[in-house]
């Protein structure tokens, strides 16, 4: 496995430009509706981790539910109906449930071992199982798993990829290395930014990272490939 130093440069430099951008706090507030007079969120994605109490509630943490399928729609993706039915009622759902049982819950990515995020780990195998379904792909697979383990697994879509690139060997491992570098400095920055913006602690550091990068890159006017 590549060293942490090899994984985080120049990835961490690009990521830090978003986290330290003066507009990051306001972007978080706009996304989660904190700066809105009515308190209403400007983006449906602000409900992603909170809908129906969250996807990592103890009673449902190890199975993908209909509520999870609705939650990913707040992030502008839809699980195809045949795959959704297989998840809810078929062998795919049983397979994913077995894998999720082996994925740690309630732990931040920055505190997890890299092996938890490796390609052959239960989380990695669950991602592959979802990605390989017809009309699912890597974006939907990642968002579903982020719903189930919001502290451990990040949202990674085409806008974030356009902003941060496609690090080797994976975005998960590159982000993990970046969050752990310099005594978890980036992880601490994200938590401090969350507090400064007035965002609740139920929003993970990973989600703060995703929103800041997503909002910041869109604000720069980039036309990201679909």
PDB file of C-alpha atoms in Angstrom:
ATOM      1  CA  UNK A   1       0.000   0.000   0.000  1.00  0.00           C
ATOM      2  CA  UNK A   2       1.420   3.450  -0.872  1.00  0.00           C
ATOM      3  CA  UNK A   3       2.703   5.626   1.952  1.00  0.00           C
ATOM      4  CA  UNK A   4       0.517   8.349   3.443  1.00  0.00           C
ATOM      5  CA  UNK A   5       2.823  10.996   2.015  1.00  0.00           C
ATOM      6  CA  UNK A   6       2.393   9.599  -1.489  1.00  0.00           C
ATOM      7  CA  UNK A   7      -1.382   9.615  -1.109  1.00  0.00           C
ATOM      8  CA  UNK A   8      -1.895  13.120   0.229  1.00  0.00           C
ATOM      9  CA  UNK A   9       0.189  15.297  -2.097  1.00  0.00           C
ATOM     10  CA  UNK A  10      -1.020  17.237  -4.030  1.00  0.00           C
ATOM     11  CA  UNK A  11      -4.475  15.971  -3.062  1.00  0.00           C
ATOM     12  CA  UNK A  12      -4.344  17.563   0.393  1.00  0.00           C
ATOM     13  CA  UNK A  13      -3.202  20.885  -1.018  1.00  0.00           C
ATOM     14  CA  UNK A  14      -6.215  21.036  -3.323  1.00  0.00           C
ATOM     15  CA  UNK A  15      -8.534  20.003  -0.513  1.00  0.00           C
ATOM     16  CA  UNK A  16      -7.123  22.605   1.858  1.00  0.00           C
ATOM     17  CA  UNK A  17      -7.827  25.407  -0.601  1.00  0.00           C
ATOM     18  CA  UNK A  18     -11.536  24.659  -0.229  1.00  0.00           C
ATOM     19  CA  UNK A  19     -11.553  24.135   3.541  1.00  0.00           C
ATOM     20  CA  UNK A  20      -9.609  27.341   4.233  1.00  0.00           C
ATOM     21  CA  UNK A  21     -11.472  29.457   1.686  1.00  0.00           C
ATOM     22  CA  UNK A  22     -13.157  32.427   3.429  1.00  0.00           C
ATOM     23  CA  UNK A  23     -16.443  31.545   1.713  1.00  0.00           C
ATOM     24  CA  UNK A  24     -16.555  28.013   3.196  1.00  0.00           C
ATOM     25  CA  UNK A  25     -18.449  29.016   6.332  1.00  0.00           C
ATOM     26  CA  UNK A  26     -21.116  30.872   4.369  1.00  0.00           C
ATOM     27  CA  UNK A  27     -21.410  28.000   1.905  1.00  0.00           C
ATOM     28  CA  UNK A  28     -22.155  25.597   4.757  1.00  0.00           C
ATOM     29  CA  UNK A  29     -24.744  27.954   6.179  1.00  0.00           C
ATOM     30  CA  UNK A  30     -26.441  28.359   2.818  1.00  0.00           C
ATOM     31  CA  UNK A  31     -26.446  24.633   2.139  1.00  0.00           C
ATOM     32  CA  UNK A  32     -27.999  23.740   5.487  1.00  0.00           C
ATOM     33  CA  UNK A  33     -30.345  26.718   5.592  1.00  0.00           C
ATOM     34  CA  UNK A  34     -28.717  28.405   8.578  1.00  0.00           C
ATOM     35  CA  UNK A  35     -28.376  31.735   6.802  1.00  0.00           C
ATOM     36  CA  UNK A  36     -31.914  31.650   5.387  1.00  0.00           C
ATOM     37  CA  UNK A  37     -34.450  33.973   7.099  1.00  0.00           C
ATOM     38  CA  UNK A  38     -36.962  31.139   7.256  1.00  0.00           C
ATOM     39  CA  UNK A  39     -34.386  28.577   8.308  1.00  0.00           C
ATOM     40  CA  UNK A  40     -35.396  26.499   5.313  1.00  0.00           C
ATOM     41  CA  UNK A  41     -32.473  24.716   3.638  1.00  0.00           C
ATOM     42  CA  UNK A  42     -31.599  25.843   0.143  1.00  0.00           C
ATOM     43  CA  UNK A  43     -30.537  22.356  -0.924  1.00  0.00           C
ATOM     44  CA  UNK A  44     -32.407  19.070  -0.575  1.00  0.00           C
ATOM     45  CA  UNK A  45     -29.084  17.400   0.194  1.00  0.00           C
ATOM     46  CA  UNK A  46     -29.188  19.035   3.607  1.00  0.00           C
ATOM     47  CA  UNK A  47     -31.673  16.292   4.530  1.00  0.00           C
ATOM     48  CA  UNK A  48     -29.446  13.444   3.311  1.00  0.00           C
ATOM     49  CA  UNK A  49     -28.078  12.361   6.675  1.00  0.00           C
ATOM     50  CA  UNK A  50     -31.095  13.387   8.744  1.00  0.00           C
ATOM     51  CA  UNK A  51     -34.043  11.910   6.855  1.00  0.00           C
ATOM     52  CA  UNK A  52     -35.993   9.463   9.061  1.00  0.00           C
ATOM     53  CA  UNK A  53     -33.382   9.717  11.788  1.00  0.00           C
ATOM     54  CA  UNK A  54     -30.434   8.753   9.600  1.00  0.00           C
ATOM     55  CA  UNK A  55     -29.245   5.620   7.872  1.00  0.00           C
ATOM     56  CA  UNK A  56     -26.957   4.566  10.714  1.00  0.00           C
ATOM     57  CA  UNK A  57     -29.636   4.191  13.377  1.00  0.00           C
ATOM     58  CA  UNK A  58     -28.833   0.999  15.335  1.00  0.00           C
ATOM     59  CA  UNK A  59     -31.993  -0.796  14.207  1.00  0.00           C
ATOM     60  CA  UNK A  60     -31.329  -0.285  10.473  1.00  0.00           C
ATOM     61  CA  UNK A  61     -27.584   0.358  10.261  1.00  0.00           C
ATOM     62  CA  UNK A  62     -26.843  -2.977   8.623  1.00  0.00           C
ATOM     63  CA  UNK A  63     -29.505  -2.979   5.923  1.00  0.00           C
ATOM     64  CA  UNK A  64     -30.475  -0.559   3.187  1.00  0.00           C
ATOM     65  CA  UNK A  65     -34.050   0.607   3.617  1.00  0.00           C
ATOM     66  CA  UNK A  66     -36.596   2.392   1.447  1.00  0.00           C
ATOM     67  CA  UNK A  67     -35.800   5.541   3.449  1.00  0.00           C
ATOM     68  CA  UNK A  68     -32.153   5.263   2.401  1.00  0.00           C
ATOM     69  CA  UNK A  69     -33.220   5.030  -1.233  1.00  0.00           C
ATOM     70  CA  UNK A  70     -35.221   8.240  -0.813  1.00  0.00           C
ATOM     71  CA  UNK A  71     -32.332   9.911   1.029  1.00  0.00           C
ATOM     72  CA  UNK A  72     -29.940   9.472  -1.894  1.00  0.00           C
ATOM     73  CA  UNK A  73     -32.503  11.188  -4.112  1.00  0.00           C
ATOM     74  CA  UNK A  74     -31.873  14.356  -2.101  1.00  0.00           C
ATOM     75  CA  UNK A  75     -28.383  14.200  -3.645  1.00  0.00           C
ATOM     76  CA  UNK A  76     -29.839  14.130  -7.163  1.00  0.00           C
ATOM     77  CA  UNK A  77     -29.436  10.430  -7.913  1.00  0.00           C
ATOM     78  CA  UNK A  78     -31.972   7.611  -8.109  1.00  0.00           C
ATOM     79  CA  UNK A  79     -31.401   3.906  -7.631  1.00  0.00           C
ATOM     80  CA  UNK A  80     -32.991   2.087 -10.614  1.00  0.00           C
ATOM     81  CA  UNK A  81     -36.232   0.343  -9.630  1.00  0.00           C
ATOM     82  CA  UNK A  82     -35.053  -3.231 -10.356  1.00  0.00           C
ATOM     83  CA  UNK A  83     -31.951  -2.702  -8.228  1.00  0.00           C
ATOM     84  CA  UNK A  84     -33.978  -1.035  -5.489  1.00  0.00           C
ATOM     85  CA  UNK A  85     -36.302  -4.037  -5.340  1.00  0.00           C
ATOM     86  CA  UNK A  86     -33.338  -6.412  -5.209  1.00  0.00           C
ATOM     87  CA  UNK A  87     -31.908  -4.389  -2.330  1.00  0.00           C
ATOM     88  CA  UNK A  88     -35.191  -4.344  -0.418  1.00  0.00           C
ATOM     89  CA  UNK A  89     -36.461  -7.837  -1.143  1.00  0.00           C
ATOM     90  CA  UNK A  90     -33.813  -9.877  -2.937  1.00  0.00           C
ATOM     91  CA  UNK A  91     -30.381 -11.489  -2.638  1.00  0.00           C
ATOM     92  CA  UNK A  92     -28.514  -8.233  -3.247  1.00  0.00           C
ATOM     93  CA  UNK A  93     -29.998  -6.779  -0.080  1.00  0.00           C
ATOM     94  CA  UNK A  94     -29.033  -9.873   1.904  1.00  0.00           C
ATOM     95  CA  UNK A  95     -25.497  -9.722   0.543  1.00  0.00           C
ATOM     96  CA  UNK A  96     -25.126  -6.039   1.360  1.00  0.00           C
ATOM     97  CA  UNK A  97     -26.527  -6.567   4.846  1.00  0.00           C
ATOM     98  CA  UNK A  98     -23.920  -9.240   5.522  1.00  0.00           C
ATOM     99  CA  UNK A  99     -21.149  -6.906   4.408  1.00  0.00           C
ATOM    100  CA  UNK A 100     -22.486  -3.912   6.356  1.00  0.00           C
ATOM    101  CA  UNK A 101     -22.443  -5.965   9.543  1.00  0.00           C
ATOM    102  CA  UNK A 102     -18.658  -6.075   9.187  1.00  0.00           C
ATOM    103  CA  UNK A 103     -18.253  -2.327   8.557  1.00  0.00           C
ATOM    104  CA  UNK A 104     -17.585  -0.343  11.763  1.00  0.00           C
ATOM    105  CA  UNK A 105     -20.295   2.076  12.854  1.00  0.00           C
ATOM    106  CA  UNK A 106     -19.898   5.243  14.901  1.00  0.00           C
ATOM    107  CA  UNK A 107     -16.257   5.831  13.983  1.00  0.00           C
ATOM    108  CA  UNK A 108     -14.814   8.756  12.055  1.00  0.00           C
ATOM    109  CA  UNK A 109     -12.770   8.042   8.962  1.00  0.00           C
ATOM    110  CA  UNK A 110      -9.838   9.834  10.597  1.00  0.00           C
ATOM    111  CA  UNK A 111      -9.862   7.326  13.457  1.00  0.00           C
ATOM    112  CA  UNK A 112     -10.310   4.193  11.364  1.00  0.00           C
ATOM    113  CA  UNK A 113      -7.563   1.910  10.125  1.00  0.00           C
ATOM    114  CA  UNK A 114      -6.771   2.124   6.419  1.00  0.00           C
ATOM    115  CA  UNK A 115      -7.647  -1.554   6.063  1.00  0.00           C
ATOM    116  CA  UNK A 116     -11.287  -0.694   6.814  1.00  0.00           C
ATOM    117  CA  UNK A 117     -11.309   1.356   3.601  1.00  0.00           C
ATOM    118  CA  UNK A 118      -9.268  -0.894   1.344  1.00  0.00           C
ATOM    119  CA  UNK A 119     -10.633  -2.365  -1.858  1.00  0.00           C
ATOM    120  CA  UNK A 120     -11.011  -5.852  -0.369  1.00  0.00           C
ATOM    121  CA  UNK A 121     -12.588  -4.741   2.900  1.00  0.00           C
ATOM    122  CA  UNK A 122     -16.302  -5.342   3.585  1.00  0.00           C
ATOM    123  CA  UNK A 123     -16.946  -1.665   2.769  1.00  0.00           C
ATOM    124  CA  UNK A 124     -15.002  -1.962  -0.476  1.00  0.00           C
ATOM    125  CA  UNK A 125     -16.798  -5.145  -1.428  1.00  0.00           C
ATOM    126  CA  UNK A 126     -20.169  -3.528  -0.715  1.00  0.00           C
ATOM    127  CA  UNK A 127     -19.192  -0.621  -2.963  1.00  0.00           C
ATOM    128  CA  UNK A 128     -18.250  -2.988  -5.775  1.00  0.00           C
ATOM    129  CA  UNK A 129     -21.463  -4.980  -5.325  1.00  0.00           C
ATOM    130  CA  UNK A 130     -23.512  -1.811  -5.750  1.00  0.00           C
ATOM    131  CA  UNK A 131     -21.402  -0.217  -8.460  1.00  0.00           C
ATOM    132  CA  UNK A 132     -21.639  -3.282 -10.660  1.00  0.00           C
ATOM    133  CA  UNK A 133     -25.435  -3.244 -10.753  1.00  0.00           C
ATOM    134  CA  UNK A 134     -27.050  -2.088 -13.993  1.00  0.00           C
ATOM    135  CA  UNK A 135     -27.303   1.710 -14.191  1.00  0.00           C
ATOM    136  CA  UNK A 136     -25.893   2.225 -10.687  1.00  0.00           C
ATOM    137  CA  UNK A 137     -22.196   3.077 -11.035  1.00  0.00           C
ATOM    138  CA  UNK A 138     -19.699   4.595  -8.641  1.00  0.00           C
ATOM    139  CA  UNK A 139     -21.590   7.772  -7.690  1.00  0.00           C
ATOM    140  CA  UNK A 140     -24.786   6.078  -6.512  1.00  0.00           C
ATOM    141  CA  UNK A 141     -22.840   3.262  -4.847  1.00  0.00           C
ATOM    142  CA  UNK A 142     -20.809   5.743  -2.837  1.00  0.00           C
ATOM    143  CA  UNK A 143     -23.812   7.824  -1.813  1.00  0.00           C
ATOM    144  CA  UNK A 144     -25.749   4.793  -0.579  1.00  0.00           C
ATOM    145  CA  UNK A 145     -22.832   3.677   1.558  1.00  0.00           C
ATOM    146  CA  UNK A 146     -22.247   7.203   2.841  1.00  0.00           C
ATOM    147  CA  UNK A 147     -25.855   7.186   4.048  1.00  0.00           C
ATOM    148  CA  UNK A 148     -25.188   3.967   6.003  1.00  0.00           C
ATOM    149  CA  UNK A 149     -21.829   5.054   7.486  1.00  0.00           C
ATOM    150  CA  UNK A 150     -21.792   8.878   7.360  1.00  0.00           C
ATOM    151  CA  UNK A 151     -18.797   9.275   9.647  1.00  0.00           C
ATOM    152  CA  UNK A 152     -16.691   6.656   7.887  1.00  0.00           C
ATOM    153  CA  UNK A 153     -17.543   6.743   4.171  1.00  0.00           C
ATOM    154  CA  UNK A 154     -17.651   9.975   2.148  1.00  0.00           C
ATOM    155  CA  UNK A 155     -19.923  11.254  -0.576  1.00  0.00           C
ATOM    156  CA  UNK A 156     -17.883  11.402  -3.789  1.00  0.00           C
ATOM    157  CA  UNK A 157     -19.553  12.566  -6.969  1.00  0.00           C
ATOM    158  CA  UNK A 158     -18.558  14.082 -10.283  1.00  0.00           C
ATOM    159  CA  UNK A 159     -18.293  17.630  -8.922  1.00  0.00           C
ATOM    160  CA  UNK A 160     -15.979  16.547  -6.096  1.00  0.00           C
ATOM    161  CA  UNK A 161     -13.961  14.424  -8.534  1.00  0.00           C
ATOM    162  CA  UNK A 162     -13.696  17.398 -10.867  1.00  0.00           C
ATOM    163  CA  UNK A 163     -12.430  19.502  -7.948  1.00  0.00           C
ATOM    164  CA  UNK A 164     -10.043  17.025  -6.340  1.00  0.00           C
ATOM    165  CA  UNK A 165      -9.199  14.572  -9.081  1.00  0.00           C
ATOM    166  CA  UNK A 166      -9.048  10.792  -9.024  1.00  0.00           C
ATOM    167  CA  UNK A 167      -6.355   9.965  -6.476  1.00  0.00           C
ATOM    168  CA  UNK A 168      -4.582   6.622  -6.531  1.00  0.00           C
ATOM    169  CA  UNK A 169      -5.445   4.016  -5.390  1.00  0.00           C
ATOM    170  CA  UNK A 170      -8.815   5.423  -4.264  1.00  0.00           C
ATOM    171  CA  UNK A 171     -10.549   8.553  -3.039  1.00  0.00           C
ATOM    172  CA  UNK A 172     -11.355   6.840   0.256  1.00  0.00           C
ATOM    173  CA  UNK A 173      -7.716   6.083   1.028  1.00  0.00           C
ATOM    174  CA  UNK A 174      -6.441   9.466  -0.145  1.00  0.00           C
ATOM    175  CA  UNK A 175      -8.992  11.287   2.006  1.00  0.00           C
ATOM    176  CA  UNK A 176      -8.209   9.007   4.958  1.00  0.00           C
ATOM    177  CA  UNK A 177      -4.498   9.824   4.679  1.00  0.00           C
ATOM    178  CA  UNK A 178      -5.222  13.562   4.362  1.00  0.00           C
ATOM    179  CA  UNK A 179      -7.476  13.573   7.426  1.00  0.00           C
ATOM    180  CA  UNK A 180      -4.871  11.783   9.538  1.00  0.00           C
ATOM    181  CA  UNK A 181      -1.869  13.849   8.471  1.00  0.00           C
ATOM    182  CA  UNK A 182      -0.232  16.246  10.924  1.00  0.00           C
ATOM    183  CA  UNK A 183      -2.039  14.795  13.935  1.00  0.00           C
ATOM    184  CA  UNK A 184      -5.477  14.918  12.277  1.00  0.00           C
ATOM    185  CA  UNK A 185      -5.140  18.625  11.464  1.00  0.00           C
ATOM    186  CA  UNK A 186      -7.584  18.596   8.539  1.00  0.00           C
ATOM    187  CA  UNK A 187     -10.169  16.618  10.496  1.00  0.00           C
ATOM    188  CA  UNK A 188      -9.924  19.194  13.297  1.00  0.00           C
ATOM    189  CA  UNK A 189     -10.288  22.032  10.776  1.00  0.00           C
ATOM    190  CA  UNK A 190     -13.480  20.518   9.432  1.00  0.00           C
ATOM    191  CA  UNK A 191     -14.961  20.178  12.914  1.00  0.00           C
ATOM    192  CA  UNK A 192     -14.007  23.776  13.715  1.00  0.00           C
ATOM    193  CA  UNK A 193     -15.609  24.940  10.468  1.00  0.00           C
ATOM    194  CA  UNK A 194     -18.772  23.024  11.337  1.00  0.00           C
ATOM    195  CA  UNK A 195     -18.937  24.781  14.705  1.00  0.00           C
ATOM    196  CA  UNK A 196     -18.224  28.213  13.228  1.00  0.00           C
ATOM    197  CA  UNK A 197     -21.021  27.762  10.701  1.00  0.00           C
ATOM    198  CA  UNK A 198     -23.490  26.643  13.352  1.00  0.00           C
ATOM    199  CA  UNK A 199     -24.035  23.249  11.741  1.00  0.00           C
ATOM    200  CA  UNK A 200     -25.176  20.507  14.118  1.00  0.00           C
ATOM    201  CA  UNK A 201     -22.888  17.737  15.324  1.00  0.00           C
ATOM    202  CA  UNK A 202     -25.068  15.182  13.553  1.00  0.00           C
ATOM    203  CA  UNK A 203     -23.363  16.319  10.341  1.00  0.00           C
ATOM    204  CA  UNK A 204     -20.084  14.444  10.040  1.00  0.00           C
ATOM    205  CA  UNK A 205     -16.696  15.940   9.233  1.00  0.00           C
ATOM    206  CA  UNK A 206     -16.836  14.024   5.947  1.00  0.00           C
ATOM    207  CA  UNK A 207     -20.101  15.668   4.997  1.00  0.00           C
ATOM    208  CA  UNK A 208     -18.730  19.105   5.880  1.00  0.00           C
ATOM    209  CA  UNK A 209     -15.811  18.332   3.588  1.00  0.00           C
ATOM    210  CA  UNK A 210     -18.080  17.204   0.762  1.00  0.00           C
ATOM    211  CA  UNK A 211     -20.346  20.260   0.985  1.00  0.00           C
ATOM    212  CA  UNK A 212     -17.477  22.746   1.162  1.00  0.00           C
ATOM    213  CA  UNK A 213     -15.757  21.230  -1.882  1.00  0.00           C
ATOM    214  CA  UNK A 214     -19.013  20.834  -3.831  1.00  0.00           C
ATOM    215  CA  UNK A 215     -20.215  24.368  -3.147  1.00  0.00           C
ATOM    216  CA  UNK A 216     -16.799  25.930  -3.637  1.00  0.00           C
ATOM    217  CA  UNK A 217     -16.102  24.230  -6.943  1.00  0.00           C
ATOM    218  CA  UNK A 218     -19.517  25.107  -8.341  1.00  0.00           C
ATOM    219  CA  UNK A 219     -19.030  28.717  -7.283  1.00  0.00           C
ATOM    220  CA  UNK A 220     -15.837  28.824  -9.363  1.00  0.00           C
ATOM    221  CA  UNK A 221     -17.974  28.154 -12.438  1.00  0.00           C
ATOM    222  CA  UNK A 222     -16.409  24.889 -13.532  1.00  0.00           C
ATOM    223  CA  UNK A 223     -18.306  22.787 -16.048  1.00  0.00           C
ATOM    224  CA  UNK A 224     -17.689  19.310 -14.682  1.00  0.00           C
ATOM    225  CA  UNK A 225     -18.097  16.340 -17.040  1.00  0.00           C
ATOM    226  CA  UNK A 226     -21.102  14.155 -16.331  1.00  0.00           C
TER     227      UNK A 226
END
